[in-house]
Amino acid sequence: MELREWQEKLKDKVVEAIKENFLVALNAPTGSGKTIFSLLILKLLQKKGIYVVRTHNEYFPIYRDLKKVDPNLRFSFIVGKPASCPFAEKDVDPEDINCKYCELKEGIREVDTNGKPPLQLLKELKNRAIEEGFCPYYSLFNSIQEADVIAITYPYFFIDRFRESLGLDFEDYLVIVDEAHNLDRVGEIEERRLSEFTINMAIKEVKSKEAINVLERIKEELKVVVLPDEKYIKLDKVPQISSSELEILADEYEDLRKRMLENKQIKKIYLGTIIRFYSLLSTGEFVPFSHSGKIVLKNPNIGDYLRILNDENFSFLLMSGTLPPKDYIEKVWGVSRRVYYLDVEKEVKKRISGTYECIIGIDITSKYDLRSETLWKKYSNYLLKIYYQAKRHVLAVFPSYAMMNEVMKYVNLPKYIEKEDTIIEDVYEEIRKHDKIIIGAVGRGKLSEGIELTEGGKSLISDVVIAGIPYPPPDDYLKLVAQKLSEKLNGKEEEFLFKIPALITVKQSIGRAIRSVNDHAKIWLLDKRFDSLWWKKNLNCFNASKMRL
């Protein structure tokens, strides 16, 4: 297999660093061949590998590239119960599925995880499972023991109880964390939410008058404390529940789980969402916040979930096209072991990805105190102008859902607007209808990071609009995070907690249009604050054009 120049130049450096017990952090652009490079490192180290990724969709590139590097190596993967149970709908929580009642639990089959792409295989296993009497979930679990390369999602590694359930000796593996710029959000996996909608759905599920009364009371108390603001506001008081009331709900929940499995049709059980909310609240480790009309439990100690990175019995390779700087990894993520940081383009002293040109709008800004109907119209006029000059689709990325919805209501063009429950397939379906559309997305949402619209290896997005700098809102949650990190950040809270996260969001958005070395895109930075040395340096936009409407 012929290697790219950077892969040839850096492979020995990475191998040596891992042997010397460094945590290796690799910053390399989209489409540069990170996955093949990491598989090559496994071969050179003669180690097994565990790939830790965000979504199941990211399993396929590992499976595909492993066949290129060494078709004799065995691949396997893990998915959660909701994705693998033949009786379950996709939106159920893992805890809704009570395997002890299931007739398939003991049916474990040997699964050939090398023959077909992971999600295709999973679909076939689920289709065969009931007729042949086996459990896809436990069969896949069984398959990882003999595999050379295993793909898992973030919860199975960063949540202790899930990692321990795998039964693997991690010292025998190189742990490769892909899209590692997301690691400061790992704690979101364990967040729990309580909303009026969830309570109303739970009321429909329960049978006893006692359970209904408990839920009705919680709902009324919830209405008093939550606020509609799209930012985290710390709550001093939340609806309480006694242990006897929790027991009433738990009994109803158990009956629901058992009944659904007997009926071989497992749906999301909203009552379970409420029980898990209160179980997490009782630990005292999570802080309640109001956010968009819901109560959200969040842990402001980012490093709690990343302590495993400091275990020197583990070998790590962190990879991303938008990896934060080394001092961010050390100070915000709390990595105290030695870090070997490699920025590929700086190492080889040239671009190894596609190119882009920057245009800064110097007569507009999304600053909170200047937001108004006039501003929304001005942003929509910019989008109109950009759309008509664009060669293909336009991705417009906003700091928040609220701002996106305000601006996009004035955009009377073919468009698709991201929602909190958006699935990528909906976007594909919409773009097939038009030569070009405007895709409205939110920074760090599903479409600004997860979308890959390509044809013949080239991106179908020709223009990316950054409609305002996507700084995290300066809310109560961020204040708590800043308090926890204040000693380490030493007065640099603005850079580490606002600028760097916003920079990563912008770079990820740009990456949607740069999927190969042959791609070229226009990047419209619609906020006059981008016209600063810090932003131009970090976005490599020193020669940016400037424009006014």
Coordinates of C-alpha atoms in Angstrom, one line a residue:
M1 CA 0.0 0.0 0.0
E2 CA 1.4 3.4 -1.0
L3 CA 1.5 5.9 1.8
R4 CA 1.0 9.6 1.5
E5 CA 4.0 11.8 2.2
W6 CA 2.9 12.8 5.7
Q7 CA 2.0 9.2 6.7
E8 CA 5.5 8.1 5.6
K9 CA 7.2 11.0 7.4
L10 CA 5.4 10.7 10.7
K11 CA 4.7 7.0 11.3
D12 CA 8.0 6.2 13.0
K13 CA 7.7 9.3 15.2
V14 CA 4.2 8.2 16.4
V15 CA 5.3 4.6 17.0
E16 CA 8.3 5.7 19.0
A17 CA 6.2 8.2 21.1
I18 CA 3.6 5.4 21.9
K19 CA 6.4 3.0 22.9
E20 CA 7.7 5.7 25.2
N21 CA 4.3 6.0 26.8
F22 CA 3.3 9.4 25.5
L23 CA -0.4 10.1 24.9
V24 CA -0.2 11.0 21.2
A25 CA -2.5 13.8 19.9
L26 CA -2.7 13.9 16.0
N27 CA -4.2 17.0 14.3
A28 CA -4.8 16.2 10.6
P29 CA -7.4 17.6 8.2
T30 CA -10.5 15.8 7.0
G31 CA -9.8 13.4 4.1
S32 CA -6.0 13.2 4.9
G33 CA -6.1 9.5 5.7
K34 CA -6.1 9.5 9.6
T35 CA -7.9 6.1 9.8
I36 CA -5.5 4.3 7.5
F37 CA -2.5 5.9 9.3
S38 CA -3.8 4.7 12.7
L39 CA -4.3 1.2 11.4
L40 CA -0.7 1.3 10.1
I41 CA 0.5 2.3 13.5
L42 CA -1.3 -0.7 15.0
K43 CA 0.6 -3.0 12.6
L44 CA 3.9 -1.4 13.3
L45 CA 3.3 -1.7 17.1
Q46 CA 1.9 -5.2 16.6
K47 CA -0.9 -4.3 18.9
K48 CA -4.7 -4.8 18.8
G49 CA -6.8 -1.7 18.5
I50 CA -9.9 -0.2 20.0
Y51 CA -11.5 2.7 18.0
V52 CA -13.6 5.0 20.2
V53 CA -15.9 7.0 18.0
R54 CA -19.0 9.2 18.4
T55 CA -21.6 7.4 16.2
H56 CA -22.2 4.0 14.6
N57 CA -21.8 5.6 11.2
E58 CA -18.1 6.0 11.9
Y59 CA -17.6 2.3 12.1
F60 CA -17.6 1.8 8.3
P61 CA -14.4 3.7 7.5
I62 CA -12.6 1.6 10.0
Y63 CA -14.0 -1.6 8.6
R64 CA -13.2 -0.5 5.0
D65 CA -9.7 0.7 5.6
L66 CA -8.8 -2.3 7.7
K67 CA -9.3 -4.5 4.5
K68 CA -6.8 -2.2 2.7
V69 CA -4.2 -2.3 5.4
D70 CA -4.4 -6.1 6.3
P71 CA -7.4 -8.2 5.2
N72 CA -6.3 -10.9 7.6
L73 CA -7.0 -8.8 10.7
R74 CA -10.3 -9.5 12.4
F75 CA -12.8 -6.7 12.9
S76 CA -15.7 -6.4 15.3
F77 CA -17.9 -3.8 16.9
I78 CA -20.3 -3.1 19.7
V79 CA -23.7 -1.4 19.6
G80 CA -26.1 -0.7 22.5
K81 CA -29.2 -2.6 23.2
P82 CA -31.6 -0.1 21.5
A83 CA -29.7 -0.5 18.2
S84 CA -29.4 -4.3 18.4
C85 CA -32.6 -5.6 20.1
P86 CA -35.0 -7.0 17.5
F87 CA -38.0 -6.1 19.7
A88 CA -36.9 -2.4 20.4
E89 CA -37.7 0.8 18.7
K90 CA -34.7 3.1 18.0
D91 CA -35.5 5.8 20.6
V92 CA -35.7 3.5 23.7
D93 CA -33.2 4.0 26.5
P94 CA -31.0 1.0 27.2
E95 CA -32.5 0.6 30.7
D96 CA -36.0 0.2 29.1
I97 CA -34.9 -3.2 27.8
N98 CA -34.9 -5.7 30.6
C99 CA -33.0 -8.7 29.2
K100 CA -33.8 -11.0 32.2
Y101 CA -37.3 -11.4 30.8
C102 CA -36.1 -12.1 27.2
E103 CA -36.3 -15.6 25.6
L104 CA -33.4 -14.7 23.3
K105 CA -30.9 -13.8 26.0
E106 CA -29.1 -17.1 26.2
G107 CA -29.0 -17.5 22.4
I108 CA -25.5 -16.5 21.5
R109 CA -24.3 -17.1 18.0
E110 CA -20.8 -16.9 16.5
V111 CA -21.0 -13.9 14.2
D112 CA -18.7 -13.2 11.2
T113 CA -18.1 -9.5 11.6
N114 CA -15.6 -9.3 8.8
G115 CA -17.8 -10.3 5.9
K116 CA -20.2 -7.3 5.6
P117 CA -20.2 -3.6 6.6
P118 CA -21.1 -3.2 10.3
L119 CA -24.5 -1.6 10.0
Q120 CA -25.6 -3.9 7.1
L121 CA -24.6 -6.9 9.2
L122 CA -26.5 -5.5 12.2
K123 CA -29.6 -5.1 10.2
E124 CA -29.4 -8.7 9.0
L125 CA -28.7 -10.0 12.5
K126 CA -31.9 -8.3 13.8
N127 CA -33.9 -9.6 10.9
R128 CA -32.8 -13.2 11.6
A129 CA -32.7 -13.1 15.4
I130 CA -36.3 -13.9 16.3
E131 CA -36.7 -16.7 13.8
E132 CA -33.4 -18.3 14.7
G133 CA -33.6 -17.6 18.4
F134 CA -30.5 -15.6 19.2
C135 CA -29.6 -12.2 20.7
P136 CA -27.7 -9.9 18.4
Y137 CA -26.5 -7.7 21.3
Y138 CA -24.9 -10.5 23.3
S139 CA -23.6 -12.3 20.1
L140 CA -21.7 -9.1 19.1
F141 CA -20.4 -8.8 22.6
N142 CA -19.1 -12.3 22.4
S143 CA -17.4 -11.5 19.0
I144 CA -15.1 -8.8 20.3
Q145 CA -13.0 -11.2 22.4
E146 CA -11.2 -12.6 19.4
A147 CA -11.0 -9.4 17.3
D148 CA -7.9 -7.5 16.4
V149 CA -9.7 -4.2 15.8
I150 CA -12.8 -3.3 17.7
A151 CA -15.1 -0.2 17.2
I152 CA -17.1 1.2 20.1
T153 CA -18.9 4.5 20.8
Y154 CA -17.8 7.0 23.5
P155 CA -20.1 5.6 26.3
Y156 CA -18.5 2.2 26.1
F157 CA -15.1 3.7 26.9
F158 CA -15.5 6.8 29.0
I159 CA -18.3 5.6 31.3
D160 CA -16.6 3.3 33.8
R161 CA -19.4 0.7 34.2
F162 CA -19.8 0.3 30.4
R163 CA -16.0 0.0 29.8
E164 CA -15.8 -2.7 32.6
S165 CA -18.7 -4.6 31.0
L166 CA -16.6 -5.3 27.9
G167 CA -14.4 -7.7 29.8
L168 CA -11.3 -6.6 27.8
D169 CA -7.7 -6.1 29.1
F170 CA -7.1 -2.7 27.7
E171 CA -3.4 -2.8 28.3
D172 CA -3.2 -5.1 25.3
Y173 CA -4.7 -2.5 23.0
L174 CA -3.9 0.9 21.5
V175 CA -7.0 3.0 22.2
I176 CA -7.7 5.3 19.2
V177 CA -10.1 8.1 20.0
D178 CA -11.5 9.6 16.8
E179 CA -13.1 13.1 16.5
A180 CA -11.3 13.8 19.8
H181 CA -12.2 17.5 19.7
N182 CA -15.5 16.3 21.2
L183 CA -14.0 15.0 24.4
D184 CA -15.0 18.0 26.5
R185 CA -18.6 17.0 25.8
V186 CA -18.3 13.4 26.9
G187 CA -20.1 14.3 30.2
E188 CA -23.3 15.0 28.2
I189 CA -23.7 11.2 27.8
E190 CA -24.9 11.0 31.4
E191 CA -27.0 14.1 31.5
R192 CA -30.6 13.7 32.4
R193 CA -33.6 15.9 31.5
L194 CA -37.0 16.5 33.0
S195 CA -39.6 18.3 30.9
E196 CA -43.4 18.8 30.9
F197 CA -43.6 16.7 27.7
T198 CA -41.8 13.8 29.4
I199 CA -44.1 13.9 32.4
N200 CA -47.3 14.1 30.3
M201 CA -46.1 11.0 28.3
A202 CA -45.4 9.2 31.6
I203 CA -48.8 10.0 32.9
K204 CA -50.3 8.2 29.9
E205 CA -48.1 5.1 30.6
V206 CA -49.0 4.6 34.3
K207 CA -52.1 2.9 35.7
S208 CA -52.3 3.6 39.4
K209 CA -53.9 6.8 40.8
E210 CA -50.9 7.2 43.2
A211 CA -48.4 7.3 40.3
I212 CA -50.6 9.8 38.4
N213 CA -50.8 12.1 41.4
V214 CA -47.0 12.0 41.9
L215 CA -46.4 12.9 38.3
E216 CA -49.1 15.7 38.2
R217 CA -47.5 17.3 41.3
I218 CA -44.0 17.1 39.8
K219 CA -45.3 18.7 36.6
E220 CA -46.9 21.6 38.4
E221 CA -43.7 22.3 40.4
L222 CA -41.7 22.0 37.2
K223 CA -43.7 24.8 35.5
V224 CA -42.8 27.2 38.3
V225 CA -39.0 26.8 38.1
V226 CA -38.1 26.3 34.4
L227 CA -37.4 29.2 32.0
P228 CA -37.6 29.3 28.2
D229 CA -34.1 30.7 27.7
E230 CA -31.7 28.8 25.5
K231 CA -28.9 28.9 28.0
Y232 CA -28.2 27.1 31.3
I233 CA -29.6 28.8 34.4
K234 CA -28.7 27.2 37.7
L235 CA -31.7 26.2 39.8
D236 CA -31.6 26.3 43.6
K237 CA -34.9 24.4 43.8
V238 CA -36.3 21.5 41.7
P239 CA -39.4 19.4 42.2
Q240 CA -38.7 16.8 44.9
I241 CA -39.8 13.2 45.2
S242 CA -39.8 11.0 48.3
S243 CA -38.4 7.5 48.4
S244 CA -41.9 6.0 48.8
E245 CA -43.1 8.0 45.7
L246 CA -40.1 6.9 43.8
E247 CA -40.8 3.3 44.7
I248 CA -44.4 3.7 43.4
L249 CA -43.0 4.8 40.0
A250 CA -40.3 2.1 40.0
D251 CA -43.0 -0.6 40.4
E252 CA -45.0 0.8 37.5
Y253 CA -41.8 1.0 35.4
E254 CA -40.9 -2.6 36.1
D255 CA -44.4 -3.7 35.0
L256 CA -44.1 -1.7 31.8
R257 CA -40.7 -3.2 30.9
K258 CA -42.0 -6.7 31.5
R259 CA -45.2 -6.2 29.6
M260 CA -43.4 -4.7 26.6
L261 CA -41.0 -7.6 26.4
E262 CA -43.9 -10.1 26.7
N263 CA -45.6 -8.3 23.8
K264 CA -42.3 -8.3 21.9
Q265 CA -42.6 -4.6 21.2
I266 CA -40.4 -2.3 23.3
K267 CA -41.1 1.4 23.0
K268 CA -39.5 4.3 24.9
I269 CA -40.7 4.4 28.5
Y270 CA -40.9 8.0 29.6
L271 CA -41.5 7.0 33.2
G272 CA -38.0 5.5 33.2
T273 CA -36.6 8.9 32.1
I274 CA -38.1 10.5 35.2
I275 CA -36.8 7.8 37.5
R276 CA -33.3 8.0 36.1
F277 CA -33.4 11.8 36.5
Y278 CA -34.1 11.5 40.2
S279 CA -31.6 8.7 40.7
L280 CA -28.8 10.9 39.2
L281 CA -30.0 13.9 41.2
S282 CA -29.6 11.9 44.4
T283 CA -25.9 11.3 43.8
G284 CA -25.1 15.0 44.5
E285 CA -22.6 15.1 41.6
F286 CA -24.8 16.8 39.1
V287 CA -26.1 20.3 39.2
P288 CA -29.7 21.2 38.0
F289 CA -30.1 23.9 35.4
S290 CA -33.1 25.3 33.5
H291 CA -32.6 25.2 29.7
S292 CA -35.2 25.7 27.0
G293 CA -38.1 24.9 29.3
K294 CA -36.5 21.8 30.8
I295 CA -34.5 20.9 33.9
V296 CA -31.1 19.5 32.8
L297 CA -28.6 17.8 35.2
K298 CA -25.0 18.5 34.2
N299 CA -21.6 17.8 35.8
P300 CA -19.3 20.9 35.6
N301 CA -16.2 18.7 36.3
I302 CA -15.2 18.1 32.7
G303 CA -12.2 16.1 33.8
D304 CA -14.2 13.5 35.7
Y305 CA -14.9 11.5 32.5
L306 CA -11.4 11.9 31.1
R307 CA -9.3 10.7 34.0
I308 CA -8.8 7.4 32.1
L309 CA -6.5 9.3 29.7
N310 CA -4.0 9.7 32.6
D311 CA -3.8 5.9 33.2
E312 CA -0.3 5.1 32.0
N313 CA -1.2 1.4 31.6
F314 CA -3.2 2.5 28.6
S315 CA -1.8 3.6 25.2
F316 CA -3.7 6.4 23.4
L317 CA -3.8 8.0 20.0
L318 CA -6.2 10.9 19.9
M319 CA -7.2 12.1 16.4
S320 CA -9.2 15.0 14.9
G321 CA -9.1 17.5 12.1
T322 CA -9.8 20.2 14.7
L323 CA -7.9 19.1 17.8
P324 CA -7.6 21.8 20.5
P325 CA -4.1 23.0 21.3
K326 CA -1.9 21.0 23.7
D327 CA -2.3 23.4 26.6
Y328 CA -6.1 23.0 26.3
I329 CA -5.8 19.2 26.5
E330 CA -3.7 19.6 29.6
K331 CA -5.6 22.4 31.4
V332 CA -9.3 21.8 30.4
W333 CA -9.3 18.1 29.9
G334 CA -6.9 17.6 32.8
V335 CA -4.4 15.4 31.0
S336 CA -1.3 15.3 33.3
R337 CA 0.7 12.6 31.5
R338 CA 3.2 13.4 28.8
V339 CA 1.5 14.5 25.5
Y340 CA 3.1 14.2 22.1
Y341 CA 1.3 16.7 19.9
L342 CA 1.5 16.5 16.2
D343 CA 0.0 19.1 13.8
V344 CA 0.4 17.3 10.5
E345 CA 0.4 20.3 8.2
K346 CA 2.9 22.1 10.4
E347 CA 5.1 19.0 10.4
V348 CA 5.2 18.6 6.6
K349 CA 5.1 22.4 6.1
K350 CA 2.3 22.3 3.5
R351 CA -1.5 21.9 3.1
I352 CA -2.6 18.3 2.8
S353 CA -6.3 19.0 2.4
G354 CA -8.5 21.2 0.1
T355 CA -8.4 25.0 0.1
Y356 CA -10.7 27.8 1.0
E357 CA -10.9 31.6 0.7
C358 CA -12.3 33.8 3.5
I359 CA -14.7 36.8 3.2
I360 CA -15.4 38.8 6.4
G361 CA -18.6 40.8 6.7
I362 CA -17.4 43.9 8.5
D363 CA -20.8 45.6 8.9
I364 CA -22.5 42.9 10.9
T365 CA -22.2 41.2 14.3
S366 CA -24.2 38.7 16.3
K367 CA -23.3 40.3 19.7
Y368 CA -26.1 39.7 22.2
D369 CA -26.8 43.3 22.9
L370 CA -27.3 44.1 19.2
R371 CA -29.7 41.3 18.3
S372 CA -32.9 42.6 16.8
E373 CA -35.4 42.1 13.9
T374 CA -33.3 44.4 11.8
L375 CA -30.2 42.2 12.4
W376 CA -32.1 39.1 11.4
K377 CA -33.1 40.7 8.2
K378 CA -29.6 41.8 7.5
Y379 CA -28.3 38.3 7.9
S380 CA -31.0 36.9 5.6
N381 CA -30.0 39.5 3.0
Y382 CA -26.4 38.3 3.2
L383 CA -27.6 34.7 2.8
L384 CA -29.6 35.7 -0.3
K385 CA -26.5 37.3 -1.9
I386 CA -24.3 34.3 -1.0
Y387 CA -26.9 31.8 -2.4
Y388 CA -27.1 33.4 -5.8
Q389 CA -23.4 33.3 -6.3
A390 CA -22.9 29.8 -4.9
K391 CA -22.0 27.0 -7.3
R392 CA -23.6 24.3 -5.1
H393 CA -25.2 24.0 -1.7
V394 CA -24.7 26.6 1.1
L395 CA -24.3 25.6 4.7
A396 CA -25.2 28.4 7.1
V397 CA -24.1 27.8 10.7
F398 CA -25.6 29.9 13.6
P399 CA -24.7 30.2 17.2
S400 CA -28.1 29.0 18.4
Y401 CA -31.4 27.5 17.3
A402 CA -33.2 30.7 18.3
M403 CA -31.0 32.9 16.1
M404 CA -31.2 30.4 13.2
N405 CA -35.0 30.3 13.3
E406 CA -35.2 34.1 13.5
V407 CA -33.0 34.6 10.4
M408 CA -34.2 31.7 8.3
K409 CA -37.8 32.8 8.5
Y410 CA -36.8 35.6 6.2
V411 CA -35.0 33.3 3.7
N412 CA -37.5 32.6 1.0
L413 CA -35.3 30.2 -0.9
P414 CA -35.0 26.4 -1.1
K415 CA -33.8 25.5 2.4
Y416 CA -33.5 22.9 5.1
I417 CA -33.5 23.9 8.7
E418 CA -31.9 21.7 11.4
K419 CA -34.1 20.7 14.3
E420 CA -33.0 19.0 17.6
D421 CA -34.4 15.6 16.2
T422 CA -33.0 16.0 12.7
I423 CA -31.6 12.9 11.0
I424 CA -29.0 13.1 8.3
E425 CA -31.2 11.1 5.8
D426 CA -33.7 14.0 5.8
V427 CA -31.0 16.4 4.6
Y428 CA -30.0 14.0 1.8
E429 CA -33.6 13.7 0.7
E430 CA -34.0 17.5 0.6
I431 CA -30.9 18.2 -1.4
R432 CA -31.8 15.7 -4.1
K433 CA -34.8 17.9 -4.9
H434 CA -32.8 21.0 -5.7
D435 CA -29.6 22.0 -7.6
K436 CA -28.7 24.1 -4.5
I437 CA -30.3 24.8 -1.2
I438 CA -29.4 26.7 2.0
I439 CA -28.9 24.3 4.9
G440 CA -29.5 26.1 8.3
A441 CA -27.4 24.5 11.0
V442 CA -26.4 25.2 14.6
G443 CA -22.8 25.2 15.8
R444 CA -21.8 21.9 17.3
G445 CA -25.1 20.4 16.2
K446 CA -25.7 17.4 14.0
L447 CA -25.3 19.2 10.6
S448 CA -22.2 21.4 11.3
E449 CA -20.2 18.3 12.4
G450 CA -21.9 15.1 11.3
I451 CA -22.9 15.8 7.8
E452 CA -20.9 14.6 4.8
L453 CA -22.4 15.5 1.4
T454 CA -20.2 14.3 -1.3
E455 CA -20.4 13.1 -4.9
G456 CA -17.5 11.3 -6.6
G457 CA -15.4 12.1 -3.5
K458 CA -15.9 15.8 -3.8
S459 CA -18.0 18.0 -1.4
L460 CA -21.4 19.2 -2.6
I461 CA -21.2 22.2 -0.3
S462 CA -19.4 25.1 -2.1
D463 CA -20.0 27.8 0.5
V464 CA -20.0 27.8 4.3
V465 CA -21.6 30.8 6.1
I466 CA -20.6 31.4 9.8
A467 CA -23.5 33.6 10.8
G468 CA -22.0 35.1 14.0
I469 CA -19.2 33.8 16.2
P470 CA -20.5 30.6 17.9
Y471 CA -19.2 31.5 21.3
P472 CA -20.7 29.3 24.1
P473 CA -23.3 31.4 26.0
P474 CA -21.8 32.9 29.2
D475 CA -24.3 31.1 31.4
D476 CA -24.3 29.6 34.9
Y477 CA -22.9 26.3 33.7
L478 CA -19.9 27.9 32.0
K479 CA -19.4 30.0 35.2
L480 CA -19.2 26.8 37.3
V481 CA -16.8 25.2 34.8
A482 CA -14.6 28.3 35.0
Q483 CA -14.6 28.1 38.8
K484 CA -13.5 24.5 38.7
L485 CA -10.7 25.3 36.3
S486 CA -9.7 28.8 37.5
E487 CA -6.3 27.7 39.0
K488 CA -5.3 25.9 35.9
L489 CA -6.4 28.6 33.5
N490 CA -4.6 31.4 35.3
G491 CA -6.7 34.2 34.0
K492 CA -7.1 32.8 30.5
E493 CA -10.8 31.8 30.9
E494 CA -11.9 33.8 27.9
E495 CA -9.4 32.0 25.5
F496 CA -9.9 28.5 26.9
L497 CA -13.7 28.5 27.5
F498 CA -14.9 30.8 24.8
K499 CA -12.5 31.4 21.9
I500 CA -11.1 27.9 21.5
P501 CA -14.5 26.1 21.6
A502 CA -15.8 28.7 19.1
L503 CA -12.7 28.2 16.9
I504 CA -13.2 24.4 16.9
T505 CA -16.9 24.9 15.9
V506 CA -15.9 27.2 13.0
K507 CA -13.2 24.8 11.8
Q508 CA -15.6 21.9 12.0
S509 CA -18.2 23.8 9.9
I510 CA -15.5 24.7 7.3
G511 CA -14.7 21.0 7.2
R512 CA -18.1 20.1 5.9
A513 CA -17.1 21.8 2.5
I514 CA -13.5 20.4 2.5
R515 CA -13.9 16.6 2.2
S516 CA -10.9 15.9 -0.2
V517 CA -7.7 17.5 -1.4
N518 CA -9.5 18.7 -4.5
D519 CA -12.2 20.7 -2.8
H520 CA -12.3 24.5 -2.7
A521 CA -14.8 26.5 -0.8
K522 CA -15.8 30.1 0.1
I523 CA -16.0 30.7 3.8
W524 CA -18.2 33.7 4.7
L525 CA -17.4 35.0 8.2
L526 CA -20.4 37.2 8.9
D527 CA -19.3 39.0 12.1
K528 CA -16.9 41.9 12.2
R529 CA -15.2 40.4 15.2
F530 CA -13.6 37.9 12.8
D531 CA -11.5 40.8 11.5
S532 CA -8.9 40.4 14.3
L533 CA -5.4 39.0 14.3
W534 CA -6.4 36.1 16.6
W535 CA -9.2 34.8 14.3
K536 CA -7.3 35.4 11.1
K537 CA -4.2 33.6 12.4
N538 CA -6.1 30.6 13.8
L539 CA -8.3 30.3 10.7
N540 CA -5.4 30.9 8.3
C541 CA -7.3 33.8 6.8
F542 CA -4.6 36.5 6.7
N543 CA -5.6 37.4 3.1
A544 CA -9.4 37.5 3.8
S545 CA -11.5 39.8 1.6
K546 CA -13.8 42.2 3.4
M547 CA -17.3 43.1 2.4
R548 CA -20.4 45.2 3.3
L549 CA -24.0 44.8 2.2

